[in-house]
Short mmCIF file of C-alpha atoms (C1' of nucleotides) in Angstrom, two decimals:
data_model
loop_
_atom_site.label_atom_id
_atom_site.label_comp_id
_atom_site.label_asym_id
_atom_site.label_seq_id
_atom_site.Cartn_x
_atom_site.Cartn_y
_atom_site.Cartn_z
CA MET A 1 -42.10 -51.15 33.98
CA GLY A 2 -44.25 -50.86 31.03
CA SER A 3 -44.66 -53.06 28.37
CA LEU A 4 -41.43 -54.75 26.37
CA ASP A 5 -41.53 -54.62 22.50
CA ARG A 6 -39.54 -57.07 20.60
CA SER A 7 -38.50 -54.25 18.60
CA LEU A 8 -35.82 -53.61 21.06
CA ILE A 9 -33.85 -56.65 20.49
CA ALA A 10 -34.92 -57.51 17.13
CA GLY A 11 -31.52 -55.48 15.37
CA LEU A 12 -29.10 -56.69 17.55
CA PRO A 13 -26.47 -59.22 17.02
CA VAL A 14 -27.01 -61.60 19.72
CA PHE A 15 -30.43 -62.20 18.65
CA GLY A 16 -29.82 -62.52 14.80
CA GLY A 17 -31.21 -64.75 13.40
CA ILE A 18 -34.07 -65.36 15.85
CA ALA A 19 -37.76 -65.76 14.55
CA PRO A 20 -39.87 -63.08 16.17
CA THR A 21 -41.88 -65.27 17.91
CA ASP A 22 -39.04 -66.14 19.63
CA LEU A 23 -38.11 -63.25 19.93
CA ASP A 24 -41.24 -62.34 21.62
CA ARG A 25 -40.93 -65.51 24.54
CA ILE A 26 -37.04 -63.96 25.28
CA ILE A 27 -38.38 -60.76 25.82
CA GLY A 28 -41.63 -62.34 27.56
CA GLN A 29 -39.51 -63.20 30.31
CA ALA A 30 -37.01 -60.03 30.76
CA ARG A 31 -37.49 -57.54 33.07
CA SER A 32 -36.59 -54.29 32.30
CA LEU A 33 -34.16 -52.07 34.75
CA ARG A 34 -33.00 -48.65 35.21
CA ILE A 35 -29.66 -48.24 36.96
CA ALA A 36 -28.79 -44.72 37.82
CA LYS A 37 -25.15 -43.64 37.22
CA ASP A 38 -22.87 -44.77 39.72
CA GLN A 39 -25.11 -47.46 40.31
CA PRO A 40 -24.14 -51.43 40.30
CA VAL A 41 -25.77 -53.81 37.57
CA PHE A 42 -24.31 -56.75 39.21
CA GLU A 43 -21.37 -56.73 42.28
CA GLN A 44 -18.06 -59.05 42.35
CA GLU A 45 -18.35 -62.78 44.13
CA LYS A 46 -22.29 -61.66 44.55
CA GLN A 47 -24.56 -64.76 43.74
CA ALA A 48 -25.07 -64.37 39.33
CA ASP A 49 -29.05 -64.94 39.16
CA SER A 50 -29.45 -63.10 36.41
CA PHE A 51 -27.57 -62.18 33.06
CA PHE A 52 -28.37 -58.76 31.68
CA LEU A 53 -28.61 -56.60 28.02
CA LEU A 54 -27.71 -53.03 27.78
CA LEU A 55 -30.08 -51.81 26.00
CA ASP A 56 -28.49 -48.19 26.63
CA GLY A 57 -25.70 -46.02 28.38
CA HIS A 58 -22.42 -47.67 28.95
CA VAL A 59 -21.65 -49.76 32.04
CA ARG A 60 -17.68 -49.88 33.39
CA VAL A 61 -16.58 -53.39 34.63
CA VAL A 62 -14.09 -53.51 37.27
CA LYS A 63 -12.59 -55.86 39.23
CA SER A 64 -11.07 -55.37 42.51
CA THR A 65 -8.29 -57.04 43.96
CA PRO A 66 -8.20 -58.57 47.60
CA ASP A 67 -5.98 -55.26 48.46
CA GLY A 68 -7.84 -53.07 47.38
CA HIS A 69 -6.92 -52.05 43.88
CA GLU A 70 -9.44 -52.12 41.26
CA VAL A 71 -8.96 -52.95 37.50
CA THR A 72 -11.36 -51.66 34.76
CA VAL A 73 -11.98 -54.84 32.40
CA ARG A 74 -14.40 -53.24 29.92
CA TYR A 75 -16.84 -51.03 29.25
CA ILE A 76 -20.23 -51.82 27.95
CA SER A 77 -22.02 -50.58 24.83
CA PRO A 78 -25.78 -50.69 24.03
CA GLY A 79 -26.58 -54.35 22.59
CA GLU A 80 -23.99 -56.12 24.65
CA LEU A 81 -24.69 -58.59 27.55
CA MET A 82 -23.17 -58.68 30.49
CA GLY A 83 -23.32 -61.07 33.93
CA ILE A 84 -23.11 -64.01 31.68
CA ALA A 85 -21.29 -65.58 34.37
CA HIS A 86 -23.26 -68.79 33.94
CA ALA A 87 -21.80 -69.19 30.33
CA LEU A 88 -18.22 -69.23 31.89
CA GLY A 89 -18.99 -71.74 34.49
CA LEU A 90 -19.62 -69.48 37.17
CA THR A 91 -21.89 -69.09 39.62
CA THR A 92 -20.81 -65.73 41.51
CA TYR A 93 -20.04 -62.62 38.84
CA PRO A 94 -16.19 -62.55 38.68
CA ALA A 95 -16.67 -58.25 38.14
CA THR A 96 -18.63 -55.02 39.51
CA ALA A 97 -20.48 -53.59 36.66
CA ILE A 98 -21.19 -49.85 37.30
CA ALA A 99 -23.18 -47.58 35.53
CA ALA A 100 -21.38 -44.71 34.29
CA VAL A 101 -24.37 -42.95 33.17
CA ASP A 102 -27.88 -43.46 33.57
CA CYS A 103 -28.19 -46.80 31.60
CA ILE A 104 -31.85 -49.14 30.17
CA VAL A 105 -31.02 -52.90 30.86
CA LEU A 106 -32.89 -55.59 30.62
CA GLY A 107 -32.27 -59.04 32.85
CA TRP A 108 -33.30 -62.92 32.98
CA PRO A 109 -32.64 -65.43 35.41
CA SER A 110 -29.74 -66.69 35.10
CA ARG A 111 -31.66 -70.48 35.26
CA LEU A 112 -32.60 -69.38 31.67
CA TRP A 113 -29.36 -69.25 30.10
CA PRO A 114 -29.17 -72.92 29.12
CA THR A 115 -32.85 -72.95 27.85
CA PHE A 116 -31.51 -70.05 25.74
CA ALA A 117 -28.77 -71.63 24.48
CA ALA A 118 -30.10 -74.60 23.29
CA ASP A 119 -33.61 -73.62 22.25
CA PHE A 120 -31.48 -70.55 20.16
CA PRO A 121 -28.81 -72.08 18.78
CA SER A 122 -27.93 -68.91 16.91
CA PHE A 123 -27.93 -66.83 20.05
CA GLY A 124 -25.90 -69.53 21.80
CA SER A 125 -23.25 -69.05 19.34
CA ASN A 126 -23.28 -65.71 19.25
CA ALA A 127 -22.57 -65.59 22.89
CA TYR A 128 -19.62 -67.80 23.02
CA LYS A 129 -18.08 -65.65 20.35
CA ALA A 130 -18.74 -62.78 22.43
CA VAL A 131 -17.04 -64.37 25.02
CA GLY A 132 -14.13 -65.73 22.61
CA SER A 133 -13.49 -61.95 21.51
CA ARG A 134 -13.29 -60.91 25.48
CA LEU A 135 -10.36 -63.56 25.36
CA GLN A 136 -8.72 -62.25 22.36
CA ASP A 137 -9.22 -59.02 24.15
CA ALA A 138 -7.83 -59.78 27.54
CA HIS A 139 -4.87 -61.29 25.73
CA SER A 140 -3.98 -58.18 23.77
CA ARG A 141 -4.09 -56.29 27.30
CA VAL A 142 -1.71 -59.23 28.60
CA ILE A 143 0.57 -58.03 25.60
CA GLU A 144 0.24 -54.62 25.54
CA MET A 145 1.07 -54.65 29.56
CA SER A 146 3.92 -56.98 28.65
CA THR A 147 5.52 -54.87 25.51
CA GLU A 148 4.29 -51.55 25.42
CA GLN A 149 4.71 -48.16 27.59
CA VAL A 150 2.38 -46.30 29.48
CA GLU A 151 2.21 -43.66 26.65
CA GLN A 152 1.56 -46.45 23.92
CA ARG A 153 -1.20 -48.20 26.08
CA VAL A 154 -3.04 -44.58 27.14
CA ALA A 155 -3.14 -44.12 23.47
CA ARG A 156 -4.06 -47.08 22.70
CA GLY A 157 -7.20 -46.82 25.04
CA LEU A 158 -8.00 -43.76 24.24
CA LEU A 159 -8.61 -44.99 20.46
CA LYS A 160 -10.38 -48.04 21.80
CA LEU A 161 -13.35 -45.91 23.37
CA VAL A 162 -13.54 -43.18 20.50
CA LYS A 163 -14.12 -46.63 18.19
CA GLN A 164 -16.46 -47.98 20.86
CA SER A 165 -18.21 -44.89 22.08
CA GLY A 166 -16.90 -41.59 20.33
CA LYS A 167 -19.63 -39.08 18.99
CA LYS A 168 -18.49 -37.01 16.13
CA THR A 169 -18.58 -33.48 16.95
CA ASP A 170 -17.29 -30.36 14.79
CA GLU A 171 -14.31 -30.26 17.12
CA GLY A 172 -13.08 -34.06 17.50
CA ILE A 173 -14.46 -36.85 18.41
CA LEU A 174 -15.90 -37.01 21.88
CA ILE A 175 -15.92 -40.55 24.49
CA ASP A 176 -19.39 -39.86 24.90
CA PHE A 177 -19.49 -40.47 28.34
CA PRO A 178 -18.43 -38.95 31.82
CA ILE A 179 -14.73 -40.72 32.64
CA SER A 180 -12.12 -39.37 34.78
CA ARG A 181 -8.39 -39.83 34.64
CA GLN A 182 -8.73 -42.06 37.15
CA ASP A 183 -11.00 -44.38 35.30
CA ILE A 184 -8.49 -43.87 32.53
CA ALA A 185 -5.81 -44.75 34.62
CA GLU A 186 -7.35 -47.93 35.73
CA MET A 187 -7.83 -49.14 32.26
CA THR A 188 -4.28 -48.77 31.40
CA GLY A 189 -2.98 -50.13 34.16
CA THR A 190 -1.55 -46.93 35.68
CA THR A 191 -1.56 -43.87 37.77
CA LEU A 192 -3.76 -40.87 37.31
CA HIS A 193 -0.71 -38.61 37.72
CA THR A 194 0.92 -40.37 34.84
CA VAL A 195 -2.36 -39.82 32.53
CA SER A 196 -2.83 -36.31 33.44
CA ARG A 197 0.18 -35.75 32.55
CA LEU A 198 -0.04 -36.93 29.27
CA LEU A 199 -3.20 -35.61 28.45
CA SER A 200 -1.75 -32.47 29.61
CA ALA A 201 1.29 -32.78 27.01
CA TRP A 202 -1.34 -34.31 24.26
CA GLU A 203 -3.60 -31.18 25.20
CA ASN A 204 -0.56 -28.97 23.98
CA GLN A 205 0.17 -30.34 21.08
CA GLY A 206 -3.04 -30.28 20.16
CA LEU A 207 -3.77 -34.02 20.06
CA VAL A 208 -6.74 -33.99 21.99
CA LYS A 209 -9.04 -31.57 24.25
CA SER A 210 -10.28 -32.97 27.91
CA GLY A 211 -11.70 -31.13 30.64
CA ARG A 212 -13.44 -32.53 33.72
CA GLN A 213 -15.07 -36.41 32.85
CA LYS A 214 -15.00 -35.82 29.63
CA VAL A 215 -12.33 -36.19 26.50
CA MET A 216 -12.44 -35.77 23.24
CA VAL A 217 -9.94 -36.43 20.62
CA VAL A 218 -9.14 -34.24 17.76
CA GLU A 219 -6.14 -36.25 15.97
CA PRO A 220 -7.21 -39.75 16.17
CA HIS A 221 -4.32 -40.47 13.64
CA ARG A 222 -1.88 -39.26 15.69
CA LEU A 223 -3.20 -40.87 18.58
CA LEU A 224 -3.13 -44.01 16.68
CA VAL A 225 1.15 -43.02 15.85
CA ILE A 226 2.11 -43.44 19.13
CA ALA A 227 -0.03 -46.28 20.22
CA GLU A 228 1.95 -47.93 18.13
CA GLY A 229 5.27 -46.72 19.39
CA ARG A 230 5.76 -45.41 15.45
CA ASP A 231 6.17 -42.19 17.29
CA GLU A 232 10.15 -41.27 16.94
CA LYS A 233 10.27 -39.41 20.41
CA ALA A 234 8.23 -36.46 19.59
CA MET B 1 -0.41 -94.75 13.97
CA GLY B 2 -1.97 -97.38 15.49
CA SER B 3 -5.16 -98.29 17.16
CA LEU B 4 -7.03 -95.91 19.01
CA ASP B 5 -8.27 -96.81 22.32
CA ARG B 6 -10.89 -95.20 23.96
CA SER B 7 -9.35 -95.33 27.29
CA LEU B 8 -7.20 -92.78 26.37
CA ILE B 9 -9.71 -90.06 26.72
CA ALA B 10 -12.34 -92.38 28.82
CA GLY B 11 -10.98 -90.31 31.92
CA LEU B 12 -10.77 -87.11 30.89
CA PRO B 13 -13.06 -84.12 33.07
CA VAL B 14 -13.83 -82.91 29.00
CA PHE B 15 -15.40 -86.00 28.13
CA GLY B 16 -16.90 -86.63 31.11
CA GLY B 17 -20.63 -88.17 31.22
CA ILE B 18 -20.21 -89.01 27.71
CA ALA B 19 -21.73 -92.90 26.72
CA PRO B 20 -18.36 -94.88 25.84
CA THR B 21 -19.98 -95.62 22.45
CA ASP B 22 -19.87 -92.15 21.64
CA LEU B 23 -16.34 -92.15 22.68
CA ASP B 24 -15.39 -93.97 20.19
CA ARG B 25 -17.16 -92.32 17.55
CA ILE B 26 -15.23 -89.47 19.03
CA ILE B 27 -12.05 -91.01 18.88
CA GLY B 28 -12.38 -92.76 15.73
CA GLN B 29 -12.09 -89.56 13.88
CA ALA B 30 -9.00 -88.66 15.74
CA ARG B 31 -5.77 -88.92 14.28
CA SER B 32 -2.10 -89.28 16.96
CA LEU B 33 0.23 -87.38 16.23
CA ARG B 34 3.86 -87.32 17.93
CA ILE B 35 5.02 -83.91 18.16
CA ALA B 36 8.85 -83.07 18.58
CA LYS B 37 10.56 -80.86 21.22
CA ASP B 38 10.46 -77.70 20.14
CA GLN B 39 7.94 -78.21 17.26
CA PRO B 40 5.19 -76.51 16.64
CA VAL B 41 1.21 -78.37 16.99
CA PHE B 42 -0.04 -75.10 15.06
CA GLU B 43 0.57 -71.33 14.21
CA GLN B 44 -0.64 -68.16 14.79
CA GLU B 45 -2.43 -66.89 11.88
CA LYS B 46 -2.48 -70.08 9.95
CA GLN B 47 -6.22 -71.49 9.06
CA ALA B 48 -7.22 -73.24 12.16
CA ASP B 49 -8.03 -76.82 10.30
CA SER B 50 -7.64 -79.14 13.53
CA PHE B 51 -7.82 -78.86 17.23
CA PHE B 52 -6.07 -80.77 19.58
CA LEU B 53 -6.01 -82.75 22.89
CA LEU B 54 -2.89 -82.96 24.54
CA LEU B 55 -2.50 -86.56 25.64
CA ASP B 56 0.91 -86.50 26.99
CA GLY B 57 4.17 -83.90 27.16
CA HIS B 58 4.12 -80.33 27.95
CA VAL B 59 3.13 -77.64 24.97
CA ARG B 60 3.52 -73.72 25.32
CA VAL B 61 0.98 -71.39 23.84
CA VAL B 62 2.85 -68.41 22.65
CA LYS B 63 1.42 -65.26 21.17
CA SER B 64 3.91 -63.24 18.64
CA THR B 65 3.23 -58.99 18.56
CA PRO B 66 4.16 -57.63 14.85
CA ASP B 67 6.90 -55.85 16.38
CA GLY B 68 8.66 -59.29 17.21
CA HIS B 69 7.82 -59.71 21.03
CA GLU B 70 6.63 -62.70 22.11
CA VAL B 71 4.33 -63.49 25.43
CA THR B 72 3.41 -66.70 26.29
CA VAL B 73 -0.09 -67.34 26.81
CA ARG B 74 -0.27 -70.43 28.77
CA TYR B 75 1.13 -73.84 29.49
CA ILE B 76 -1.16 -77.13 28.45
CA SER B 77 -1.03 -79.91 30.53
CA PRO B 78 -2.02 -83.36 29.41
CA GLY B 79 -5.54 -83.84 28.94
CA GLU B 80 -6.45 -80.37 28.33
CA LEU B 81 -8.04 -78.90 24.73
CA MET B 82 -6.18 -76.33 22.68
CA GLY B 83 -6.20 -74.79 19.16
CA ILE B 84 -10.01 -74.70 19.75
CA ALA B 85 -10.35 -71.45 17.93
CA HIS B 86 -13.68 -72.24 16.36
CA ALA B 87 -14.96 -72.41 19.32
CA LEU B 88 -14.16 -68.63 19.85
CA GLY B 89 -15.98 -68.13 16.64
CA LEU B 90 -12.33 -67.78 14.58
CA THR B 91 -10.89 -69.04 11.50
CA THR B 92 -6.91 -68.99 12.43
CA TYR B 93 -5.14 -69.46 15.34
CA PRO B 94 -4.58 -67.00 17.43
CA ALA B 95 -1.20 -68.23 18.84
CA THR B 96 1.72 -70.60 18.51
CA ALA B 97 1.48 -73.88 20.21
CA ILE B 98 4.91 -75.56 20.71
CA ALA B 99 6.02 -78.87 21.99
CA ALA B 100 7.91 -78.35 25.49
CA VAL B 101 9.00 -81.93 24.96
CA ASP B 102 8.20 -84.55 23.12
CA CYS B 103 4.40 -84.95 22.97
CA ILE B 104 1.56 -87.21 22.16
CA VAL B 105 -1.46 -84.98 20.64
CA LEU B 106 -5.09 -86.46 19.29
CA GLY B 107 -6.10 -84.38 16.74
CA TRP B 108 -9.73 -83.42 14.88
CA PRO B 109 -10.84 -81.86 11.72
CA SER B 110 -12.48 -78.56 13.14
CA ARG B 111 -15.66 -78.98 11.13
CA LEU B 112 -16.55 -81.56 13.82
CA TRP B 113 -16.62 -79.23 16.44
CA PRO B 114 -20.11 -77.73 15.81
CA THR B 115 -21.03 -81.28 15.65
CA PHE B 116 -18.81 -82.55 18.71
CA ALA B 117 -20.64 -79.42 20.64
CA ALA B 118 -24.28 -80.45 19.41
CA ASP B 119 -24.05 -84.12 19.36
CA PHE B 120 -22.07 -84.19 22.90
CA PRO B 121 -24.11 -81.35 25.00
CA SER B 122 -21.41 -82.43 27.69
CA PHE B 123 -18.50 -81.77 25.79
CA GLY B 124 -19.73 -78.73 24.51
CA SER B 125 -20.48 -77.26 27.86
CA ASN B 126 -17.01 -78.59 29.42
CA ALA B 127 -15.14 -76.81 26.66
CA TYR B 128 -17.08 -73.75 27.16
CA LYS B 129 -15.85 -73.48 30.75
CA ALA B 130 -12.93 -74.16 29.69
CA VAL B 131 -12.58 -71.19 27.98
CA GLY B 132 -14.35 -69.21 30.93
CA SER B 133 -11.92 -70.22 32.75
CA ARG B 134 -9.26 -68.98 30.50
CA LEU B 135 -10.87 -65.52 30.27
CA GLN B 136 -10.59 -65.82 34.14
CA ASP B 137 -7.36 -66.29 33.92
CA ALA B 138 -6.22 -64.00 31.47
CA HIS B 139 -8.35 -61.37 33.08
CA SER B 140 -5.88 -62.36 36.51
CA ARG B 141 -2.90 -61.89 34.42
CA VAL B 142 -4.11 -58.30 33.62
CA ILE B 143 -4.51 -57.68 36.97
CA GLU B 144 -1.25 -58.34 38.04
CA MET B 145 0.17 -56.61 35.50
CA SER B 146 -1.31 -53.91 36.20
CA THR B 147 -0.86 -54.09 40.12
CA GLU B 148 1.91 -56.17 41.40
CA GLN B 149 5.67 -55.89 40.80
CA VAL B 150 7.97 -57.72 38.91
CA GLU B 151 9.08 -60.09 41.84
CA GLN B 152 5.76 -61.53 42.88
CA ARG B 153 4.72 -61.89 39.38
CA VAL B 154 7.68 -64.18 38.97
CA ALA B 155 6.72 -65.86 42.05
CA ARG B 156 3.67 -66.28 40.95
CA GLY B 157 4.17 -67.68 37.91
CA LEU B 158 6.60 -70.03 39.53
CA LEU B 159 3.69 -71.07 41.53
CA LYS B 160 1.81 -71.78 38.69
CA LEU B 161 3.90 -74.29 36.98
CA VAL B 162 4.60 -75.87 40.26
CA LYS B 163 0.63 -76.56 40.71
CA GLN B 164 0.21 -77.88 37.16
CA SER B 165 2.97 -79.50 36.73
CA GLY B 166 5.18 -80.12 39.43
CA LYS B 167 6.78 -83.55 40.46
CA LYS B 168 8.06 -84.01 43.86
CA THR B 169 11.50 -85.01 44.45
CA ASP B 170 13.39 -85.40 47.73
CA GLU B 171 14.60 -81.77 47.17
CA GLY B 172 11.67 -80.15 46.44
CA ILE B 173 8.90 -79.94 43.50
CA LEU B 174 10.34 -79.94 40.31
CA ILE B 175 8.98 -78.66 37.24
CA ASP B 176 9.04 -81.64 34.97
CA PHE B 177 9.84 -79.75 31.81
CA PRO B 178 12.96 -77.81 30.33
CA ILE B 179 11.64 -74.17 31.32
CA SER B 180 14.35 -71.69 30.82
CA ARG B 181 14.98 -67.62 32.61
CA GLN B 182 13.63 -66.37 29.03
CA ASP B 183 11.01 -68.67 29.21
CA ILE B 184 9.95 -67.22 32.24
CA ALA B 185 10.35 -63.63 31.48
CA GLU B 186 7.59 -63.98 28.52
CA MET B 187 5.11 -65.31 31.06
CA THR B 188 5.64 -62.60 33.12
CA GLY B 189 6.10 -59.89 31.27
CA THR B 190 10.13 -59.13 32.39
CA THR B 191 13.27 -59.77 31.16
CA LEU B 192 15.18 -62.95 31.39
CA HIS B 193 17.88 -60.85 33.21
CA THR B 194 15.51 -59.80 35.91
CA VAL B 195 14.58 -62.95 36.02
CA SER B 196 18.16 -64.43 36.51
CA ARG B 197 18.47 -62.06 38.97
CA LEU B 198 15.47 -62.98 41.19
CA LEU B 199 15.83 -66.77 41.12
CA SER B 200 19.61 -66.10 41.89
CA ALA B 201 18.70 -64.07 45.01
CA TRP B 202 16.11 -67.09 45.87
CA GLU B 203 18.77 -69.66 45.35
CA ASN B 204 20.55 -68.20 48.39
CA GLN B 205 18.01 -68.02 50.30
CA GLY B 206 17.42 -71.56 49.58
CA LEU B 207 13.77 -70.96 48.28
CA VAL B 208 14.46 -72.61 45.08
CA LYS B 209 17.29 -74.45 43.46
CA SER B 210 17.90 -74.13 39.50
CA GLY B 211 19.87 -74.56 36.54
CA ARG B 212 19.76 -74.62 33.42
CA GLN B 213 16.26 -75.04 32.16
CA LYS B 214 14.95 -76.69 34.75
CA VAL B 215 13.41 -74.80 38.35
CA MET B 216 12.74 -76.73 41.54
CA VAL B 217 11.17 -74.77 43.72
CA VAL B 218 12.07 -75.71 47.97
CA GLU B 219 9.73 -73.93 49.44
CA PRO B 220 6.78 -73.10 47.92
CA HIS B 221 5.12 -71.45 50.84
CA ARG B 222 7.70 -68.61 51.41
CA LEU B 223 7.36 -68.46 47.87
CA LEU B 224 3.79 -67.97 48.36
CA VAL B 225 4.62 -65.09 50.84
CA ILE B 226 6.01 -63.36 47.95
CA ALA B 227 3.68 -63.21 45.58
CA GLU B 228 1.35 -62.04 47.37
CA GLY B 229 3.18 -59.27 48.52
CA ARG B 230 3.48 -59.94 52.51
CA ASP B 231 7.01 -60.12 51.86
CA GLU B 232 7.92 -56.95 54.09
CA LYS B 233 10.98 -56.35 51.66
CA ALA B 234 12.79 -59.24 52.99
"C1'" DG C 1 38.70 -84.03 26.84
"C1'" DA C 2 38.70 -79.83 23.69
"C1'" DC C 3 35.66 -77.37 21.27
"C1'" DG C 4 31.35 -74.13 20.03
"C1'" DG C 5 26.95 -72.67 21.03
"C1'" DA C 6 23.49 -71.57 24.13
"C1'" DA C 7 22.20 -70.40 28.75
"C1'" DT C 8 22.81 -67.59 32.46
"C1'" DT C 9 25.02 -64.17 35.88
"C1'" DT C 10 26.07 -60.12 37.55
"C1'" DG C 11 27.82 -55.26 37.53
"C1'" DC C 12 26.79 -50.94 36.31
"C1'" DC C 13 24.18 -47.21 34.17
"C1'" DG C 14 20.09 -44.69 33.08
"C1'" DC C 15 15.22 -43.49 33.42
"C1'" DA C 16 10.31 -44.18 32.90
"C1'" DG C 17 6.64 -43.55 35.76
"C1'" DC C 18 5.37 -44.15 40.66
"C1'" DG C 19 4.15 -41.87 45.02
"C1'" DC C 20 4.35 -37.66 47.93
"C1'" DA C 21 2.47 -33.71 48.14
"C1'" DA C 22 0.31 -29.25 47.53
"C1'" DA C 23 -2.28 -25.94 44.51
"C1'" DT C 24 -5.73 -25.00 41.03
"C1'" DA C 25 -10.04 -25.33 39.16
"C1'" DA C 26 -14.85 -26.83 37.65
"C1'" DG C 27 -18.92 -28.08 39.72
"C1'" DA C 28 -22.40 -28.66 42.96
"C1'" DT C 29 -25.07 -26.72 46.90
"C1'" DT C 30 -27.29 -23.92 49.90
"C1'" DA D 1 -22.41 -15.18 45.53
"C1'" DA D 2 -20.09 -18.00 48.75
"C1'" DT D 3 -19.19 -22.34 50.35
"C1'" DC D 4 -17.92 -27.87 50.02
"C1'" DT D 5 -16.41 -31.71 46.86
"C1'" DT D 6 -14.19 -33.89 44.18
"C1'" DA D 7 -11.50 -33.61 39.72
"C1'" DT D 8 -7.35 -31.90 37.96
"C1'" DT D 9 -2.42 -30.11 37.39
"C1'" DT D 10 2.28 -30.27 38.45
"C1'" DG D 11 6.39 -30.05 40.91
"C1'" DC D 12 9.99 -32.94 42.69
"C1'" DG D 13 12.72 -36.92 44.13
"C1'" DC D 14 12.82 -41.74 43.72
"C1'" DT D 15 13.37 -46.59 42.29
"C1'" DG D 16 12.22 -50.80 40.12
"C1'" DC D 17 13.65 -52.73 36.52
"C1'" DG D 18 15.26 -53.11 31.81
"C1'" DG D 19 19.27 -52.15 28.74
"C1'" DC D 20 24.04 -53.35 27.39
"C1'" DA D 21 28.31 -55.78 27.61
"C1'" DA D 22 30.76 -59.28 29.11
"C1'" DA D 23 32.35 -63.04 31.77
"C1'" DT D 24 30.83 -67.84 33.14
"C1'" DT D 25 29.24 -71.82 33.42
"C1'" DC D 26 26.54 -75.48 31.21
"C1'" DC D 27 26.22 -79.62 27.58
"C1'" DG D 28 26.19 -81.87 23.01
"C1'" DT D 29 29.68 -83.14 19.61
"C1'" DC D 30 33.33 -84.83 17.43
#
DNA sequence: GACGGAATTTGCCGCAGCGCAAATAAGATT
DNA sequence: AATCTTATTTGCGCTGCGGCAAATTCCGTC
């Protein structure tokens, strides 16, 4: 487990404006975890006894329906909080979080949440702002699902991933964790077949380069045109 | 404007556990508004200079997209907060709120939000729980849009309205504010035509009775069967 | 009680995209 | 290098539901 250092979290927006001694106190109560690829950080319906901060890696948050469908709610990037069920007034996790790659995570017992929020006002308000922006995101998703067609949603989904986790290469911008057609389908509300067809088509037009569990966006701008429906049915 | 009485808000969950003197202080800073049917309480993109509590009536919260689509985010019932943009870290309203009927509303200047949240912890935590449950709702909507078909979503939408604002009559449960096919379409992500077809079909089966701007659910249980997809294609 | 505007109903058509199924392809394993 | 597993591609048929358009009904209003 090793000794945890304040510098791990010092630069993060959620801990913005918190005194060094407080940071030490915060990190002193954390335990650090290594989560292997494809392993859960926490699971839907289980008691929410911890909340987490992703230090390194990428995590996919998935909600399962009773009838076996899975919907990807969001991807978590380093520096983001997750599993903050208690901030939402829940005692169980509303979704499952799966490591998309090997991850390093800090975890705190949920009972510390109220203390943190009260003792470190900027932590509390940052966290609630994060919740607020997730609410915005969720509403955007609803709107997209209501008003856009699949092609636009997939384009938008890829652009979101690019913005969040894009890594420049000399051939384009690579989404820097393994992602399957199925994963993309689950985050855009379609099927892997349709995603595959779209990617094939885009590959032919030189918009993207993709392969097994990887997607590289070559021409973000043209993808944006599609995402915004200004495509004129190319 | 008249004198505002503490009893107006004393029983409400958001103000649960707050001392009478504090309630007086809270209500002393409120102004009460009467909003006529079809008039906005607040509007998307505008400066969020107030937040509100609905005392009486029903309010529809709508988001408009740049390309002219409208999506109904939710309906607000008496006792609920609305326009709490600042709790989400926003300075403008993310949606427009329209009075579905004549409404009575309390409004406070947004600058009081931080004070309220800090001085009345139960107010703050109740409010954040409310935000949390809206986030849950939004995610449910996303999942429904991804995995269910229109018929199920419309059934589910009606049931939600029934639960929230249903008024028992001797013929069934009436949704007690005017609601058009178009409104239902905007909240379920479909078109008014499809809603009309569905309601007609359900009317023939004796599931609902509906008319101009009104819907009455006669057999909630059978509607639930449809909503849950346990319909076996009747 | 006739008129006008808005809401609703319904028929018909077309197609986006899903389901099914089978063929490949790309890694992983031994 | 041969084999196995998992991901991806692609063809084909079908259908849910959106788009268009026209008819009808309801309700407020003068």
